[in-house]
Amino acid sequence: MNEHDKTTHTLNDLIEIARDGQEFYEEAASKIDDADLKALFTRIAGIKAAIVNELGGAVQAAGGKVETSGTAVGSMQQFYGKIRATLGDKAYGYVAELEESEDRLLEAFENAAGDRDIPVAARDIVIRLLPEVRSCHQVMRDRKRAMKHAA
C-alpha cells in the first residue's frame, strides 16, 4: 500500500467510526426525554460531525475519496443501544452504548496516532484531534459511572 492509499485508508477508518458516533448521538438525542442528556448528545454529535469534516478534508487533500457511511459494528451497536434502552433504563442504556462507541473511536485514534507507517501530515491531524476525542470519551465514561452509582 502506498503512502496516499495508507493515508486515505487510515483516515477513512476514523471517519467511519466518528460518523457511527455522530449518527448514534443524533439518534439518542431524538429518543431521550432528559433535557441535559439531549443537550449533551447534541453537543457531542456536533463534535463528531466536525471531526468527520476535518478528516474528510485531509482525505481530499491527499487526493482520496471520502468514506460516506459508517461501519457494520457501529450499526449493530446502535441497534443494541435501542434494544437496551427499550428494555431497561432508556437514559442509561443510551449512555452505556455511547460510551462503548467512544471506546472504539478513542482506540482507533490512539492506534492511528502511534502508526509510524502513515505520513506525518495525516498523523499530525489525528494527534491534533485526539484531545477532543479523549474529552468526549471522558465525559461519557464519567456520565455512565455517575448514572450507575445513582441507580
PDB file of N, CA and C in Angstrom, residues 67-111:
ATOM      1  N   GLU A  67     -14.981   8.473   2.689  1.00  0.00           N
ATOM      2  CA  GLU A  67     -15.983   7.451   3.018  1.00  0.00           C
ATOM      3  C   GLU A  67     -17.266   8.155   3.449  1.00  0.00           C
ATOM      4  N   THR A  68     -18.389   7.677   2.944  1.00  0.00           N
ATOM      5  CA  THR A  68     -19.661   8.351   3.213  1.00  0.00           C
ATOM      6  C   THR A  68     -20.598   7.563   4.114  1.00  0.00           C
ATOM      7  N   SER A  69     -20.146   6.431   4.628  1.00  0.00           N
ATOM      8  CA  SER A  69     -21.023   5.646   5.508  1.00  0.00           C
ATOM      9  C   SER A  69     -20.279   5.306   6.788  1.00  0.00           C
ATOM     10  N   GLY A  70     -20.997   4.661   7.692  1.00  0.00           N
ATOM     11  CA  GLY A  70     -20.399   4.208   8.941  1.00  0.00           C
ATOM     12  C   GLY A  70     -19.969   2.755   8.805  1.00  0.00           C
ATOM     13  N   THR A  71     -19.820   2.084   9.941  1.00  0.00           N
ATOM     14  CA  THR A  71     -19.367   0.701   9.958  1.00  0.00           C
ATOM     15  C   THR A  71     -20.492  -0.246  10.351  1.00  0.00           C
ATOM     16  N   ALA A  72     -20.319  -1.506  10.044  1.00  0.00           N
ATOM     17  CA  ALA A  72     -21.296  -2.523  10.452  1.00  0.00           C
ATOM     18  C   ALA A  72     -21.326  -2.642  11.968  1.00  0.00           C
ATOM     19  N   VAL A  73     -20.167  -2.557  12.605  1.00  0.00           N
ATOM     20  CA  VAL A  73     -20.106  -2.622  14.070  1.00  0.00           C
ATOM     21  C   VAL A  73     -20.893  -1.461  14.674  1.00  0.00           C
ATOM     22  N   GLY A  74     -20.742  -0.287  14.108  1.00  0.00           N
ATOM     23  CA  GLY A  74     -21.477   0.880  14.599  1.00  0.00           C
ATOM     24  C   GLY A  74     -22.974   0.709  14.456  1.00  0.00           C
ATOM     25  N   SER A  75     -23.412   0.144  13.351  1.00  0.00           N
ATOM     26  CA  SER A  75     -24.844  -0.102  13.147  1.00  0.00           C
ATOM     27  C   SER A  75     -25.381  -1.096  14.161  1.00  0.00           C
ATOM     28  N   MET A  76     -24.605  -2.147  14.423  1.00  0.00           N
ATOM     29  CA  MET A  76     -25.022  -3.142  15.407  1.00  0.00           C
ATOM     30  C   MET A  76     -25.049  -2.530  16.811  1.00  0.00           C
ATOM     31  N   GLN A  77     -24.091  -1.708  17.111  1.00  0.00           N
ATOM     32  CA  GLN A  77     -24.038  -1.079  18.427  1.00  0.00           C
ATOM     33  C   GLN A  77     -25.224  -0.141  18.618  1.00  0.00           C
ATOM     34  N   GLN A  78     -25.569   0.587  17.581  1.00  0.00           N
ATOM     35  CA  GLN A  78     -26.716   1.484  17.648  1.00  0.00           C
ATOM     36  C   GLN A  78     -28.002   0.670  17.833  1.00  0.00           C
ATOM     37  N   PHE A  79     -28.124  -0.427  17.122  1.00  0.00           N
ATOM     38  CA  PHE A  79     -29.286  -1.307  17.242  1.00  0.00           C
ATOM     39  C   PHE A  79     -29.382  -1.871  18.661  1.00  0.00           C
ATOM     40  N   TYR A  80     -28.256  -2.344  19.189  1.00  0.00           N
ATOM     41  CA  TYR A  80     -28.222  -2.887  20.537  1.00  0.00           C
ATOM     42  C   TYR A  80     -28.583  -1.807  21.553  1.00  0.00           C
ATOM     43  N   GLY A  81     -28.106  -0.592  21.336  1.00  0.00           N
ATOM     44  CA  GLY A  81     -28.437   0.520  22.225  1.00  0.00           C
ATOM     45  C   GLY A  81     -29.926   0.786  22.264  1.00  0.00           C
ATOM     46  N   LYS A  82     -30.576   0.715  21.104  1.00  0.00           N
ATOM     47  CA  LYS A  82     -32.031   0.916  21.054  1.00  0.00           C
ATOM     48  C   LYS A  82     -32.761  -0.167  21.841  1.00  0.00           C
ATOM     49  N   ILE A  83     -32.333  -1.405  21.659  1.00  0.00           N
ATOM     50  CA  ILE A  83     -32.972  -2.516  22.378  1.00  0.00           C
ATOM     51  C   ILE A  83     -32.753  -2.352  23.873  1.00  0.00           C
ATOM     52  N   ARG A  84     -31.525  -2.067  24.256  1.00  0.00           N
ATOM     53  CA  ARG A  84     -31.191  -1.899  25.670  1.00  0.00           C
ATOM     54  C   ARG A  84     -31.999  -0.758  26.286  1.00  0.00           C
ATOM     55  N   ALA A  85     -32.141   0.328  25.557  1.00  0.00           N
ATOM     56  CA  ALA A  85     -32.905   1.472  26.055  1.00  0.00           C
ATOM     57  C   ALA A  85     -34.392   1.142  26.170  1.00  0.00           C
ATOM     58  N   THR A  86     -34.888   0.322  25.258  1.00  0.00           N
ATOM     59  CA  THR A  86     -36.296  -0.060  25.280  1.00  0.00           C
ATOM     60  C   THR A  86     -36.604  -0.998  26.440  1.00  0.00           C
ATOM     61  N   LEU A  87     -35.690  -1.903  26.737  1.00  0.00           N
ATOM     62  CA  LEU A  87     -35.937  -2.926  27.753  1.00  0.00           C
ATOM     63  C   LEU A  87     -35.612  -2.463  29.167  1.00  0.00           C
ATOM     64  N   GLY A  88     -34.831  -1.424  29.329  1.00  0.00           N
ATOM     65  CA  GLY A  88     -34.434  -1.003  30.672  1.00  0.00           C
ATOM     66  C   GLY A  88     -34.505   0.499  30.807  1.00  0.00           C
ATOM     67  N   ASP A  89     -33.591   1.030  31.580  1.00  0.00           N
ATOM     68  CA  ASP A  89     -33.478   2.470  31.775  1.00  0.00           C
ATOM     69  C   ASP A  89     -32.991   3.078  30.459  1.00  0.00           C
ATOM     70  N   LYS A  90     -33.878   3.806  29.804  1.00  0.00           N
ATOM     71  CA  LYS A  90     -33.564   4.352  28.475  1.00  0.00           C
ATOM     72  C   LYS A  90     -32.311   5.230  28.504  1.00  0.00           C
ATOM     73  N   ALA A  91     -32.242   6.132  29.464  1.00  0.00           N
ATOM     74  CA  ALA A  91     -31.104   7.052  29.529  1.00  0.00           C
ATOM     75  C   ALA A  91     -29.807   6.281  29.751  1.00  0.00           C
ATOM     76  N   TYR A  92     -29.800   5.375  30.711  1.00  0.00           N
ATOM     77  CA  TYR A  92     -28.570   4.621  30.994  1.00  0.00           C
ATOM     78  C   TYR A  92     -28.205   3.727  29.809  1.00  0.00           C
ATOM     79  N   GLY A  93     -29.191   3.133  29.177  1.00  0.00           N
ATOM     80  CA  GLY A  93     -28.925   2.281  28.016  1.00  0.00           C
ATOM     81  C   GLY A  93     -28.196   3.026  26.916  1.00  0.00           C
ATOM     82  N   TYR A  94     -28.675   4.226  26.617  1.00  0.00           N
ATOM     83  CA  TYR A  94     -28.001   5.017  25.589  1.00  0.00           C
ATOM     84  C   TYR A  94     -26.613   5.464  26.045  1.00  0.00           C
ATOM     85  N   VAL A  95     -26.500   5.926  27.278  1.00  0.00           N
ATOM     86  CA  VAL A  95     -25.197   6.388  27.772  1.00  0.00           C
ATOM     87  C   VAL A  95     -24.180   5.244  27.738  1.00  0.00           C
ATOM     88  N   ALA A  96     -24.588   4.063  28.174  1.00  0.00           N
ATOM     89  CA  ALA A  96     -23.668   2.918  28.194  1.00  0.00           C
ATOM     90  C   ALA A  96     -23.199   2.560  26.792  1.00  0.00           C
ATOM     91  N   GLU A  97     -24.106   2.524  25.842  1.00  0.00           N
ATOM     92  CA  GLU A  97     -23.719   2.176  24.469  1.00  0.00           C
ATOM     93  C   GLU A  97     -22.900   3.295  23.816  1.00  0.00           C
ATOM     94  N   LEU A  98     -23.238   4.538  24.107  1.00  0.00           N
ATOM     95  CA  LEU A  98     -22.469   5.645  23.547  1.00  0.00           C
ATOM     96  C   LEU A  98     -21.055   5.670  24.127  1.00  0.00           C
ATOM     97  N   GLU A  99     -20.921   5.290  25.393  1.00  0.00           N
ATOM     98  CA  GLU A  99     -19.592   5.221  25.991  1.00  0.00           C
ATOM     99  C   GLU A  99     -18.769   4.139  25.298  1.00  0.00           C
ATOM    100  N   GLU A 100     -19.394   3.028  24.955  1.00  0.00           N
ATOM    101  CA  GLU A 100     -18.675   1.982  24.206  1.00  0.00           C
ATOM    102  C   GLU A 100     -18.284   2.481  22.818  1.00  0.00           C
ATOM    103  N   SER A 101     -19.143   3.277  22.205  1.00  0.00           N
ATOM    104  CA  SER A 101     -18.817   3.880  20.913  1.00  0.00           C
ATOM    105  C   SER A 101     -17.594   4.790  21.061  1.00  0.00           C
ATOM    106  N   GLU A 102     -17.541   5.534  22.160  1.00  0.00           N
ATOM    107  CA  GLU A 102     -16.381   6.389  22.434  1.00  0.00           C
ATOM    108  C   GLU A 102     -15.114   5.556  22.624  1.00  0.00           C
ATOM    109  N   ASP A 103     -15.250   4.390  23.270  1.00  0.00           N
ATOM    110  CA  ASP A 103     -14.103   3.490  23.436  1.00  0.00           C
ATOM    111  C   ASP A 103     -13.526   3.115  22.074  1.00  0.00           C
ATOM    112  N   ARG A 104     -14.403   2.751  21.133  1.00  0.00           N
ATOM    113  CA  ARG A 104     -13.963   2.361  19.785  1.00  0.00           C
ATOM    114  C   ARG A 104     -13.225   3.488  19.092  1.00  0.00           C
ATOM    115  N   LEU A 105     -13.791   4.693  19.166  1.00  0.00           N
ATOM    116  CA  LEU A 105     -13.186   5.827  18.479  1.00  0.00           C
ATOM    117  C   LEU A 105     -11.844   6.193  19.115  1.00  0.00           C
ATOM    118  N   LEU A 106     -11.794   6.211  20.436  1.00  0.00           N
ATOM    119  CA  LEU A 106     -10.542   6.541  21.112  1.00  0.00           C
ATOM    120  C   LEU A 106      -9.453   5.528  20.764  1.00  0.00           C
ATOM    121  N   GLU A 107      -9.787   4.259  20.790  1.00  0.00           N
ATOM    122  CA  GLU A 107      -8.805   3.233  20.447  1.00  0.00           C
ATOM    123  C   GLU A 107      -8.300   3.412  19.011  1.00  0.00           C
ATOM    124  N   ALA A 108      -9.212   3.685  18.092  1.00  0.00           N
ATOM    125  CA  ALA A 108      -8.817   3.870  16.686  1.00  0.00           C
ATOM    126  C   ALA A 108      -7.911   5.097  16.531  1.00  0.00           C
ATOM    127  N   PHE A 109      -8.241   6.190  17.219  1.00  0.00           N
ATOM    128  CA  PHE A 109      -7.412   7.393  17.144  1.00  0.00           C
ATOM    129  C   PHE A 109      -6.038   7.153  17.748  1.00  0.00           C
ATOM    130  N   GLU A 110      -5.994   6.482  18.903  1.00  0.00           N
ATOM    131  CA  GLU A 110      -4.702   6.219  19.537  1.00  0.00           C
ATOM    132  C   GLU A 110      -3.835   5.315  18.664  1.00  0.00           C
ATOM    133  N   ASN A 111      -4.457   4.328  18.030  1.00  0.00           N
ATOM    134  CA  ASN A 111      -3.703   3.461  17.122  1.00  0.00           C
ATOM    135  C   ASN A 111      -3.156   4.252  15.938  1.00  0.00           C
TER     136      ASN A 111
END
